[in-house]
Structures are given as C-alpha cells and as structure tokens.
Short mmCIF file of C-alpha atoms in Angstrom, two decimals:
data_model
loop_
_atom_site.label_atom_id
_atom_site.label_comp_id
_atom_site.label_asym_id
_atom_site.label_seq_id
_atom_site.Cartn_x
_atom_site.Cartn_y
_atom_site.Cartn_z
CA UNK A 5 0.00 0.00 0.00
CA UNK A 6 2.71 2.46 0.63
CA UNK A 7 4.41 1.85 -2.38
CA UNK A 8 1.29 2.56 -4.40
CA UNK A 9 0.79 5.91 -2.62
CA UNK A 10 4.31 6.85 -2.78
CA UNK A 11 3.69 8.26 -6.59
CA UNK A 12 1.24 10.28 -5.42
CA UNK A 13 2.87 11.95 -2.80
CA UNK A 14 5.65 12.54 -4.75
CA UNK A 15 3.59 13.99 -6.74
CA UNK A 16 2.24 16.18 -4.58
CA UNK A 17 5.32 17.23 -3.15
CA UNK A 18 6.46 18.57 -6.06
CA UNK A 19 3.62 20.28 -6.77
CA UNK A 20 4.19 22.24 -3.45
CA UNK A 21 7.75 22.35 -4.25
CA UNK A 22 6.97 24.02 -7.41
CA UNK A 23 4.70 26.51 -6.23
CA UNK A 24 6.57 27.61 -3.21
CA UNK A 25 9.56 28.14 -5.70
CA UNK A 26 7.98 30.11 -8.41
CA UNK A 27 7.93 27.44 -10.88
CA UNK A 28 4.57 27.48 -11.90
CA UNK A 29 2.91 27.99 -15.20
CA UNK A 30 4.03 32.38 -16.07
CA UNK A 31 0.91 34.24 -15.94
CA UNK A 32 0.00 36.37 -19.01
CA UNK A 33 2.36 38.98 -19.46
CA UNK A 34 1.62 40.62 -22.43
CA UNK A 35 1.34 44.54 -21.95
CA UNK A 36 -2.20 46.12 -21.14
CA UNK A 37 -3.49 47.94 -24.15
CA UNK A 38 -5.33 51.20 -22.79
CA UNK A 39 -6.83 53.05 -25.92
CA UNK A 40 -8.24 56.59 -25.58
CA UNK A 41 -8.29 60.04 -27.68
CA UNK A 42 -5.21 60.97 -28.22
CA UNK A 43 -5.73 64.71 -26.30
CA UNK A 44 -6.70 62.97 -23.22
CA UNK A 45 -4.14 60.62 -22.75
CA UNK A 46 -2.03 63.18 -23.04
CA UNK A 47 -3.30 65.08 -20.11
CA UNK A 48 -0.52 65.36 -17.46
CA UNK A 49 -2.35 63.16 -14.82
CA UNK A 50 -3.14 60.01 -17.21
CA UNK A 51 1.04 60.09 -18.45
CA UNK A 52 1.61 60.50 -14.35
CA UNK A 53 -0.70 57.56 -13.43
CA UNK A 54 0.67 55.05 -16.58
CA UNK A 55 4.30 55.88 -15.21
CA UNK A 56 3.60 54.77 -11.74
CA UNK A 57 1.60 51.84 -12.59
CA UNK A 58 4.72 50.67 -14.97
CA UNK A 59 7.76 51.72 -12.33
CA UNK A 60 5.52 50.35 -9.37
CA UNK A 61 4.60 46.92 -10.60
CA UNK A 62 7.04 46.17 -13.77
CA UNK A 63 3.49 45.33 -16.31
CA UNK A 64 3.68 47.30 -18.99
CA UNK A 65 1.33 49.09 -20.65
CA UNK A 66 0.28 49.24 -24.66
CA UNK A 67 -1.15 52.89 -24.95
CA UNK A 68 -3.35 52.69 -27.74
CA UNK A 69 -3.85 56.69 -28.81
CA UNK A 70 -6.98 57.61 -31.52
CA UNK A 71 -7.13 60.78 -33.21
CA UNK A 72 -10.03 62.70 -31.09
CA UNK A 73 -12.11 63.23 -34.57
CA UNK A 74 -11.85 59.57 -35.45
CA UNK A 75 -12.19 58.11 -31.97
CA UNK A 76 -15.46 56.49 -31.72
CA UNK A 77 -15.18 54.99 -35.23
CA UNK A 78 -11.94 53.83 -35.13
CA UNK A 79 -12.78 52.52 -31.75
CA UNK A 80 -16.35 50.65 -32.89
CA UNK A 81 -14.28 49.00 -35.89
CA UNK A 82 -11.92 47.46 -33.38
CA UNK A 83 -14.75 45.98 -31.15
CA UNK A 84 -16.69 44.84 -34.14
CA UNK A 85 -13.19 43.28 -35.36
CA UNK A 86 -12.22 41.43 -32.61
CA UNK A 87 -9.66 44.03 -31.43
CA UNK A 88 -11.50 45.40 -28.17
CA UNK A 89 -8.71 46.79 -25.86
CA UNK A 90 -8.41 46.15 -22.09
CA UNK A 91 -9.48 49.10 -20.80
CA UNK A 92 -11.56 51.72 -22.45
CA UNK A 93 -11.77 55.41 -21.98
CA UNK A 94 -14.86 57.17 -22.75
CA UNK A 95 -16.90 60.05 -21.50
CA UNK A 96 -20.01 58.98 -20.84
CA UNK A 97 -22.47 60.47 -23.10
CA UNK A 98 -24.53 59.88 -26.25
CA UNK A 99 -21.75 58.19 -28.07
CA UNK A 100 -21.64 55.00 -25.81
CA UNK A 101 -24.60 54.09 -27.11
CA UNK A 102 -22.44 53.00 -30.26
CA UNK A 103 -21.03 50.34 -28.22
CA UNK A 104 -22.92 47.09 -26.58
CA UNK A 105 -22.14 48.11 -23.04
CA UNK A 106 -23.97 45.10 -21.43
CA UNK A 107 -22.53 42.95 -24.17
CA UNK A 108 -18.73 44.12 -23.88
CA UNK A 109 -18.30 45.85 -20.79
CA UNK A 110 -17.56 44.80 -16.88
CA UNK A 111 -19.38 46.11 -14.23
CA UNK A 112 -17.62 47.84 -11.56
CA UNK A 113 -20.55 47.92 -8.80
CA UNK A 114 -18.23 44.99 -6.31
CA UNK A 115 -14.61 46.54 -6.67
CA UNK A 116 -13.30 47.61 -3.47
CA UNK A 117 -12.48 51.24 -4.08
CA UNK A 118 -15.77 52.44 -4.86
CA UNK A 119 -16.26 53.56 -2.07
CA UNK A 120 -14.09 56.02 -1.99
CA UNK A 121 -15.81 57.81 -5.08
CA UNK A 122 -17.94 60.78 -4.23
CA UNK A 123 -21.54 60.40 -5.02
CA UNK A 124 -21.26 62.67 -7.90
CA UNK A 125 -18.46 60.98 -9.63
CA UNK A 126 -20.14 57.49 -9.11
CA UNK A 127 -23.66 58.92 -10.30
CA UNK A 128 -21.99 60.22 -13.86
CA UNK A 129 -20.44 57.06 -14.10
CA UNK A 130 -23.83 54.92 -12.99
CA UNK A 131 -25.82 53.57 -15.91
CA UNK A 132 -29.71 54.12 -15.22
CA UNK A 133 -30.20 50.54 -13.58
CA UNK A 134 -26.99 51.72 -11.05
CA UNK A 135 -24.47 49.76 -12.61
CA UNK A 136 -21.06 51.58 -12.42
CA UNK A 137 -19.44 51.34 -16.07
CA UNK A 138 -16.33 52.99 -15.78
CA UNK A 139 -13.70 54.63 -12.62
CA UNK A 140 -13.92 58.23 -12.99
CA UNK A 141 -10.31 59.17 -12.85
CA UNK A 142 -10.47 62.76 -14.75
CA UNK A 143 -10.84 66.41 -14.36
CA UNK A 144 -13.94 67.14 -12.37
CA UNK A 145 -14.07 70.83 -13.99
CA UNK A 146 -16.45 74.01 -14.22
CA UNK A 147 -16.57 75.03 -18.11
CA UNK A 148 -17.54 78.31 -19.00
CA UNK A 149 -16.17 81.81 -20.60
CA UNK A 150 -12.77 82.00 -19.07
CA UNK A 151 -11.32 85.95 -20.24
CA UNK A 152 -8.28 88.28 -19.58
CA UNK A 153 -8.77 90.56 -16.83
CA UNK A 154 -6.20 92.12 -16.96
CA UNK A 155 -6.95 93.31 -20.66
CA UNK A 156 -10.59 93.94 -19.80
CA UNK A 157 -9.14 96.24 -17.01
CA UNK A 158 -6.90 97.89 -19.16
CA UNK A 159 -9.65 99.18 -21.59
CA UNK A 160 -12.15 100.03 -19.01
CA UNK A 161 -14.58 96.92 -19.44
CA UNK A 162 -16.07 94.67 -17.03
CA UNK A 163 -17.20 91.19 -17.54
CA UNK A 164 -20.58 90.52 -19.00
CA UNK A 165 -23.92 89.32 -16.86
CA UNK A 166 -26.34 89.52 -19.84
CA UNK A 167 -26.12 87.90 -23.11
CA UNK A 168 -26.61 91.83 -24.46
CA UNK A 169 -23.73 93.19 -21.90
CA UNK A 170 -21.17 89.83 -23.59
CA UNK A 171 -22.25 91.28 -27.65
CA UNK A 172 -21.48 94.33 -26.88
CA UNK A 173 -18.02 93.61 -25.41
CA UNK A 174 -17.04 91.50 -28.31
CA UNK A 175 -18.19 94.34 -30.73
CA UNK A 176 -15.72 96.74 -28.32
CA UNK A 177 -13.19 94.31 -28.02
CA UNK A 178 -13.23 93.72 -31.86
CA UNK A 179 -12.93 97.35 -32.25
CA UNK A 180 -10.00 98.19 -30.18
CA UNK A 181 -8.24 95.05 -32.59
CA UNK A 182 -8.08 92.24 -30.27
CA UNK A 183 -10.09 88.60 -30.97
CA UNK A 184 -12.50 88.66 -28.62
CA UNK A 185 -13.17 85.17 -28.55
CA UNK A 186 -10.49 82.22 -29.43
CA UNK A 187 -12.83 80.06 -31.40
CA UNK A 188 -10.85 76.62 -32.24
CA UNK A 189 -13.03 75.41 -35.03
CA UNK A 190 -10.25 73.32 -36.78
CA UNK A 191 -10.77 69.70 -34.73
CA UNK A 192 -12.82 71.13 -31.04
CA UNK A 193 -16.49 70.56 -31.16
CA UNK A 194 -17.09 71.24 -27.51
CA UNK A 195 -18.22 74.71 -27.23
CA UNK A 196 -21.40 74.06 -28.96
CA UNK A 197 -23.14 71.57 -25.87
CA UNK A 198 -22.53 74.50 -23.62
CA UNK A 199 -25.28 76.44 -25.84
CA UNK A 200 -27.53 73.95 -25.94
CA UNK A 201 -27.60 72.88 -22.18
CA UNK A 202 -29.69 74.63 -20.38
CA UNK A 203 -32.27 74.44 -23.19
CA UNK A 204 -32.48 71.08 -22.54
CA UNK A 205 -31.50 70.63 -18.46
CA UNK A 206 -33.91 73.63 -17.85
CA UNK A 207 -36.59 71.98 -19.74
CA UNK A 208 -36.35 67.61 -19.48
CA UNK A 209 -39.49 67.57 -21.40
CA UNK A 210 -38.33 69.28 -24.55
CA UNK A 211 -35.24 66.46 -23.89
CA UNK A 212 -37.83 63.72 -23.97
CA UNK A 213 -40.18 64.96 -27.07
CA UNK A 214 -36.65 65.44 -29.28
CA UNK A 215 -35.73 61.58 -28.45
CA UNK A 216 -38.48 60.76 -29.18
CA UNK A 217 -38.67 62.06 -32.24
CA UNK A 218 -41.78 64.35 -31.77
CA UNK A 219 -39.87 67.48 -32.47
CA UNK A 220 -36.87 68.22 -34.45
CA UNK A 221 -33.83 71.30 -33.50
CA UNK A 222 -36.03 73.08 -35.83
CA UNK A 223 -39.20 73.31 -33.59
CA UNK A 224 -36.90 74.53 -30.59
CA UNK A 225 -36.51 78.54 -31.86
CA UNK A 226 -32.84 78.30 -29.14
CA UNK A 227 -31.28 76.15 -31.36
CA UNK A 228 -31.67 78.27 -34.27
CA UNK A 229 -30.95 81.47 -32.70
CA UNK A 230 -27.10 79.66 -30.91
CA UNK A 231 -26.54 78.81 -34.59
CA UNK A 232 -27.68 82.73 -35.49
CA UNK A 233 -25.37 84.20 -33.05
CA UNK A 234 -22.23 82.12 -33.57
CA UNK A 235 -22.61 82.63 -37.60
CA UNK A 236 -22.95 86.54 -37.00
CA UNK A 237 -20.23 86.44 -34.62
CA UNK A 238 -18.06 84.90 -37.17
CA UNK A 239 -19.41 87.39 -39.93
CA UNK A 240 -18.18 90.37 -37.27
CA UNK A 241 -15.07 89.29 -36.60
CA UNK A 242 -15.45 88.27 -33.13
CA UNK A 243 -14.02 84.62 -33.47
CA UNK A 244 -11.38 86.03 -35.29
CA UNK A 245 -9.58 86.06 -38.65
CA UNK A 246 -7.97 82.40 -38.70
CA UNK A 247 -10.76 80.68 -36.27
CA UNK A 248 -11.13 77.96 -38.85
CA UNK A 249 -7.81 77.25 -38.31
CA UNK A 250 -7.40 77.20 -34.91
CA UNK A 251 -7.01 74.15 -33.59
CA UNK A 252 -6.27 72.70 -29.66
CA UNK A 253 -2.74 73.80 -30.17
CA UNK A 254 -3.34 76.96 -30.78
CA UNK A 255 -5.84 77.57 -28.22
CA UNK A 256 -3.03 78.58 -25.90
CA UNK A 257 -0.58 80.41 -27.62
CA UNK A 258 -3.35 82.60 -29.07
CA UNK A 259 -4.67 83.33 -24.74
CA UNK A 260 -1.43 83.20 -23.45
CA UNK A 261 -0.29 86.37 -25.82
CA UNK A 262 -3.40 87.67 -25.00
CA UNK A 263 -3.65 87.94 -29.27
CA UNK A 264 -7.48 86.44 -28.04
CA UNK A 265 -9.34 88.09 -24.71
CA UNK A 266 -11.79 85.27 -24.47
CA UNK A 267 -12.40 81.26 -24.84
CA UNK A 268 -15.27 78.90 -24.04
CA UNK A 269 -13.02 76.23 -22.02
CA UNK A 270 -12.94 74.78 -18.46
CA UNK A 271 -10.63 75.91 -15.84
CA UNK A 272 -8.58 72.44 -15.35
CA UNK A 273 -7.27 73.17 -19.02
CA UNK A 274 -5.23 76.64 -17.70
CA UNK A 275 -3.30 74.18 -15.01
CA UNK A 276 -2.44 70.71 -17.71
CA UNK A 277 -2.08 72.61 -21.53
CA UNK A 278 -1.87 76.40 -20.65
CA UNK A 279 1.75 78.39 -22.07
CA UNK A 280 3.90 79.19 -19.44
CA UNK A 281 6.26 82.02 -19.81
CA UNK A 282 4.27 83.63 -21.47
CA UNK A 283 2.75 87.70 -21.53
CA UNK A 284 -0.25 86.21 -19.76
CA UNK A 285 -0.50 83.51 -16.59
CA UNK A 286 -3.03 81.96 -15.14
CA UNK A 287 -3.68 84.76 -12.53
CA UNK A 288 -4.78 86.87 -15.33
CA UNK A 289 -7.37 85.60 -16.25
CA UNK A 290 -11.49 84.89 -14.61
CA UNK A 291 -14.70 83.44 -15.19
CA UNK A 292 -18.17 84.59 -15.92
CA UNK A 293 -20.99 82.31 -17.81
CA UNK A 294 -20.17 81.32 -21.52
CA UNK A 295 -23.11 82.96 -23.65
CA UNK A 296 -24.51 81.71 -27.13
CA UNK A 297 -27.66 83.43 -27.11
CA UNK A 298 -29.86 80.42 -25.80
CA UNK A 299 -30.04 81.50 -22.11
CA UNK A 300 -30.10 85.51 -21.29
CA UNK A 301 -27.89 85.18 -18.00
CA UNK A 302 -25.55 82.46 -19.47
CA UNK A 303 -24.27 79.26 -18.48
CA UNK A 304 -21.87 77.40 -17.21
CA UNK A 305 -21.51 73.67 -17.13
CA UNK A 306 -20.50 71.14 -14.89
CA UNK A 307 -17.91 68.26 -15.33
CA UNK A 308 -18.04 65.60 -17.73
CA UNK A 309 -16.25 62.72 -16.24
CA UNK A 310 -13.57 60.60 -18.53
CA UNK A 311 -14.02 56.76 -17.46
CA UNK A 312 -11.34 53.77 -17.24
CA UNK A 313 -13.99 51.15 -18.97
CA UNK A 314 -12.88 47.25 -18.65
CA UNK A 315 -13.72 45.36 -21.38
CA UNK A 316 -15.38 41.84 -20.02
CA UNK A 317 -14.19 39.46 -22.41
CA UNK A 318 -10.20 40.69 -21.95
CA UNK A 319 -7.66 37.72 -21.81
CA UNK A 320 -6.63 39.70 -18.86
CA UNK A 321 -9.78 40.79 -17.06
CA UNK A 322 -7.98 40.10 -13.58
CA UNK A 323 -5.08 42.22 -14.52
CA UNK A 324 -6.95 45.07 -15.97
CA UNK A 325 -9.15 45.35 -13.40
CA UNK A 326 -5.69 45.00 -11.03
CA UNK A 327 -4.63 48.21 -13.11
CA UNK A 328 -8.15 49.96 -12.04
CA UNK A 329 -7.49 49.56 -8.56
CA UNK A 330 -3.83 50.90 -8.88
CA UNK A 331 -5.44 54.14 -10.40
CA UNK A 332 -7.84 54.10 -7.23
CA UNK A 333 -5.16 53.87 -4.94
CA UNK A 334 -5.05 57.12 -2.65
CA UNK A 335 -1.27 57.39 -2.86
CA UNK A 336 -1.10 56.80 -7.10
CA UNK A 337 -3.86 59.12 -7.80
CA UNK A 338 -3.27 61.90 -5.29
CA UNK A 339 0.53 61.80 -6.77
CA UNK A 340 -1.43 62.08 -10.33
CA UNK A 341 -3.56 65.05 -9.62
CA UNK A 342 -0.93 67.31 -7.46
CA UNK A 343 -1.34 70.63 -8.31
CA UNK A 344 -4.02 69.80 -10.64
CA UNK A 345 -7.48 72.04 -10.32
CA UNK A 346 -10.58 69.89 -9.93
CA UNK A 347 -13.20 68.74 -8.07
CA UNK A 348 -12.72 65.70 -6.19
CA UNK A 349 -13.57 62.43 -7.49
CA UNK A 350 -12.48 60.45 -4.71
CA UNK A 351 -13.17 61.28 -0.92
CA UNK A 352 -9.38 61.22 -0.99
CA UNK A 353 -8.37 63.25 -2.89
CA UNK A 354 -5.91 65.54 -1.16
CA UNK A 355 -3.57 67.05 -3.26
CA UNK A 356 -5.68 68.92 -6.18
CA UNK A 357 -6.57 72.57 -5.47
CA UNK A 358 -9.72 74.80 -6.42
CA UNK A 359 -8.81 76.99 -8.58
CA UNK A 360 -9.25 81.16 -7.82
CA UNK A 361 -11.27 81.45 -10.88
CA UNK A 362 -13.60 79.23 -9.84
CA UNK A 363 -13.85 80.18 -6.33
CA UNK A 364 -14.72 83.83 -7.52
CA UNK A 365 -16.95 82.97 -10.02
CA UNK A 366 -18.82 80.90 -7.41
CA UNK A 367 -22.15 82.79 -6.42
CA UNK A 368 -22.47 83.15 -10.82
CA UNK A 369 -22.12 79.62 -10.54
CA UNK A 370 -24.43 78.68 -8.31
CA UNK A 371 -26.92 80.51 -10.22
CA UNK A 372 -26.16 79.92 -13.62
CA UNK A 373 -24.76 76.77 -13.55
CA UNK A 374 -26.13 73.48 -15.12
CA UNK A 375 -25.34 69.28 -15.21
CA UNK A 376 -23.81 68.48 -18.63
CA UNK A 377 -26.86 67.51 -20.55
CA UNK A 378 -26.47 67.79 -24.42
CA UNK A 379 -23.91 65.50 -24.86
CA UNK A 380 -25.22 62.82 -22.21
CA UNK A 381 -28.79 62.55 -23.24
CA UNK A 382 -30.11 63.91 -26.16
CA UNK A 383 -29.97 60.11 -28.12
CA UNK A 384 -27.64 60.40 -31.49
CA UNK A 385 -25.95 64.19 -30.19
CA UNK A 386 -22.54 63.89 -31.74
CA UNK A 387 -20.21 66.99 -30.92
CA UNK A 388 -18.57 66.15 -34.70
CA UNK A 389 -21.77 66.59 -36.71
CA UNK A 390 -22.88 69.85 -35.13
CA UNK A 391 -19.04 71.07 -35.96
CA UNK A 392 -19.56 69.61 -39.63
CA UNK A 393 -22.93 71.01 -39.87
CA UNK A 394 -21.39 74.72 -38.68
CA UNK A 395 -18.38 74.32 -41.13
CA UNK A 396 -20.54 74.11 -43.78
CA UNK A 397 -22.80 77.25 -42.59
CA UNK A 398 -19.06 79.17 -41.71
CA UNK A 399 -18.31 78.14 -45.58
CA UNK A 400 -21.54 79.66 -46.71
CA UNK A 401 -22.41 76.33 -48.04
CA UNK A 402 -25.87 76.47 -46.33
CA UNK A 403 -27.70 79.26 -44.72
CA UNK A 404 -28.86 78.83 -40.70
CA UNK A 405 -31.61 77.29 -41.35
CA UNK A 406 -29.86 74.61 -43.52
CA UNK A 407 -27.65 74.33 -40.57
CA UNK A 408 -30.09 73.63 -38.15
CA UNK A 409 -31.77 71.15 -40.60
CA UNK A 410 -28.42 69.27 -41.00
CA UNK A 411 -27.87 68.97 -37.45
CA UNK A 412 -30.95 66.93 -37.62
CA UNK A 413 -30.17 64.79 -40.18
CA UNK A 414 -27.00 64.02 -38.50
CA UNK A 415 -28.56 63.46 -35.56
CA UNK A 416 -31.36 60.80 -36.53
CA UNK A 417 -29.18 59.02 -38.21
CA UNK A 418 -26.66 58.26 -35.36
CA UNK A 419 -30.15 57.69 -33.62
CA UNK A 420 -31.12 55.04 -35.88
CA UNK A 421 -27.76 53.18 -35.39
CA UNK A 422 -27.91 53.04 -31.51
CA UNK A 423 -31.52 52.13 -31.98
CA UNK A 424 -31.22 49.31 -34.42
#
C-alpha cells in the first residue's frame, strides 16, 4: 500500500515544491493595451498615473492613442473586429450608445475602491439601472467663458452678466483690434453643448419629445438662434480672422499672448495645456458664464467625467481590473492630480486645489450653472456633426436654417444606429 501511494505523494510534493519556488505555469504577461483620444491621454495626470503603474509593478502598458475626430469609429471597428482593448476610456455620453455596453463591458458595482468615489463621480459614471461602467479618474471641472482681466481692465470693461452686456463687449473688443473670442473650429467641437444645455436641463421635457422624435432642432426657436449668433459672430469678426484654423494647439498660444481676450473652455485646461512664460499667466485671467444666445444670464456647465472602462471578455480581465485599482489607490492618484485644479472624485483626494477662478466665479455659478446635458442625453448628439454642420454654414455652403436642418439629419441618423 505504501508503495502505491508513494507516486502520489511525490507527486504532490512537487507540486508544493513548485509553487513555493515560483515554478509554476508564467501568468499572461503581455502589456495592457489602454486606448483613448489621443488629447486625453495626453493630459498630465493620465502620463503621471501610466508611469507609476509601470515603475511600481514592472506590467507594462500598450497605450493605444486615436485621433479625437476619429475616436469612436476607429474605436467601434476594433470591437466589431475582434480588437476590443483592455481598458476603455470614454466620457459617458450619447456616443456610448455606439457600443454594446452590457454585451462588452464589466461592471464595476463589487470593486473595493468604490467607495471612496464621491456620489457625484459614481452617479456620472452609474448607468440608469446603477451599474457603475467605468472609474472616474479625470478632471472634475467648471466650463464656461474663461477671459483676460487684466486686458478687460486695461480698456475700461467689465465682464458681462447679460447675453446683451457679452455682444457688446465682443463688438468693443473687436474694435480696439483684439479677438475677442479664441474660437478653435479646426478639430474642437465642444463649445457648442454648452449652448444647448440649459435648453435642454432647464426643460427635461423638450429632452424627452426630441428623443423621441416628436420634435426636431427646428421646432426649438434656441437652437436656431445659438446657430444665429455664432454665424454673426463669425461674420463680425469676433471669433477672429484664422478661427477655422485654430485648432487645440493653438488655443493657448493665441490666450497666453493675449492675441485672443476670451475662450469657451474649463478651468482644469489653464493648469495641464496652458503656455507658461508667457505675456499672460493663469492669474490673469477669470470666469463669468459662456453665452450663445440660448439662455439671457448664461451658463456654465458642470464636469463631464472621462471613465477607465474594462472590457469583459479581456484575456486579462484580472489584470486590468488590477490596473483599475492601482489608479484608485489614494497614494497613485493623489501623486497624479498634485497641483491639478478639480473637483474631487475620490473622498481622498488631497492634493488637487480649487482653482481662484472658480472660487470667484462661485455665487455666478451657483446661479447659472447646469449638469452636462447635451452631450449625455439627447440620443444620437454627436459633438462632430454639429461642428460639420457649422463648417458648412461658416463656408456659406448652407444658410442657418440649412444648418439647423443638417444637425438633424445628422442626428437621426446616429439615432437610428444606436436604436437598431
């Protein structure tokens, strides 16, 4: 009898032997592929977090970065391919609807560092059954009309409260020969949800009626008369000479020489892309509400929230979601965000600071100021159409009108793909 076990415990030994020493099978060790827009991966807080997580833990990491223009197609063709990264960043708005979320994506509701999110991060990031899709690790940041002081005080001119008090400081501005506003319409489609939001978030059942398709942009006279204003404003010179042009690049160097008074931006962007050394710093500049003629008092808006997605069927769920919980590690992220101006995201968040322009700007805020809407629930809103639609108006291809109507188009149609 002991001669017939004696295999087995050999066998076992060795086993033990093997694992005590290392010896086992090597785990996966190809490099995590993390694909996002090429602009956000960029930012000085997602380079600080993938240089930690490689010095820290010796995995490597595949950064996978997408033109912003060409992001969600390029990234739909590589989950319809078979080419799905590991983890997936994405704002969530009306564009995830492109995607299968259920179908490709893992839930985050049971991970132990959530937490530590705030309730507002973890709501953005919350489909509408709960579910949390993505960690939040991003700029929590207050967009609106961020302008040279120090200019403004120079001429005599105050900020503007009333969407009549902003036209005619542009019309001044433009006289004197500065660009009142820096208006990047070469690649930045942002500017135009802050127009549209509080037509929508001051008003949910105009939101439901245009998903549902019982209205159109056309029937909603604020629509047409943001397109009016930013076509006139373009006609008077108040976006400047090279506007179509103007691209993120040259967002800062045309604020920082203070060639540009004015730009529709959030106030994270003067502390990760802003010139330094410049004629102008940061402490020149303030906030008041960013006006497009759809709201008399203007807006600003609140922060949309850039999520670390893990794609469910990844050959290396265990190590992606591993990476996750690196990111939501107190020490990694508040080394990440030091220095950086946001709201927090997570209740630990010790090292960012609140920026002065905000903190000014805070009773206009409170009054004025509205959740990101557009471009998280009108169904089929895609910042790149309305910027297509609006080239071909600044082109005087089509009229406003014609504008408005191709915003439409474009809008049903990405409605019918999500729907179908």
């Amino acid at each position: 009898m002991m001669k017939k076990c004696l295999p087995i415990l050999t066998l076992a030994a060795l086993l033990f032997l093997s694992a005590c020493n290392g010896l086992h099978a090597p785990e996966h060790t190809e490099p995590l592929t993390v694909m996002g827009k090429k602009s956000d991966l960029q930012k000085s807080y997602m380079t600080s977090i993938f240089e930690q997580y490689e010095e820290k833990t010796g995995n490597k990491l595949d950064i996978i970065a997408i033109e912003d223009a060409e992001y969600e197609a390029a990234a739909a063709d590589r989950f319809a391919n078979g080419e799905a990264p590991d983890i997936f960043l994405h704002f969530h708005n009306a564009d995830l609807n492109l995607f299968d979320v259920p179908e490709h994506f893992y839930y985050l509701n049971n991970e132990t560092w959530v937490s530590d999110l705030t309730d507002n991060a973890r709501a953005y990031c919350s489909d509408s059954d709960g579910n949390l899709l993505g960690l939040p690790f991003w700029e929590n940041s207050v967009s609106g009309c961020y302008y040279n002081k120090t200019i403004l005080d120079s001429l005599g001119l105050k900020p503007a409260a009333t969407q009549a008090e902003f036209d005619v400081l542009c019309q001044v501005l433009a006289d004197t020969g500065y660009t009142p506003i820096c208006w990047p319409a070469n690649g930045c489609s942002w500017m135009f949800q802050f127009g549209l939001d509080p037509v929508f978030a001051d008003n949910p059942s105009l939101l439901e009626k245009l998903n549902n398709n019982e209205i159109s942009y056309a029937d909603i006279p604020e629509v047409t008369d943001m397109v009016q204003w930013i076509a006139d404003a373009a006609d008077k010179g108040w976006l400047g000479d090279d506007y179509m042009e103007t691209g993120w690049s040259e967002i800062s160097p045309s604020i920082a020489s203070g060639n540009a008074v004015m730009t529709f931006i959030w106030d994270t962007w003067f502390y990760t892309d802003f010139e330094k050394d410049n004629k102008y710093s940061v402490d020149d500049f303030a906030l008041m509400p960013v006006f497009l003629n759809t709201v008399d008092n203007g807006t600003y808006e609140d922060g949309n929230l850039n999520m670390m997605m893990v794609n469910k069927d990844s050959a290396q769920l265990d190590k992606a979601l591993g990476f996750l919980s690196f990111c939501a590690s107190a020490d990694n992220y508040n080394t990440a965000f030091d220095g950086i101006s946001t709201v927090n995201c997570f209740q630990g968040q010790t090292t960012n600071i609140q920026s002065p322009m905000v903190t000014n700007a805070s009773v206009s805020i409170a009054e004025n100021g509205r959740a990101s809407t557009a471009a998280s629930k009108i169904i089929g809103y895609s910042a790149e159409d309305i910027d297509a639609a609006l080239k071909k108006l600044f082109r005087k291809e089509t009229d406003v009108a014609g504008c408005v109507k191709l915003m439409d188009d474009y809008r049903i149609k990405e409605m019918k793909k999500i729907r179908t």
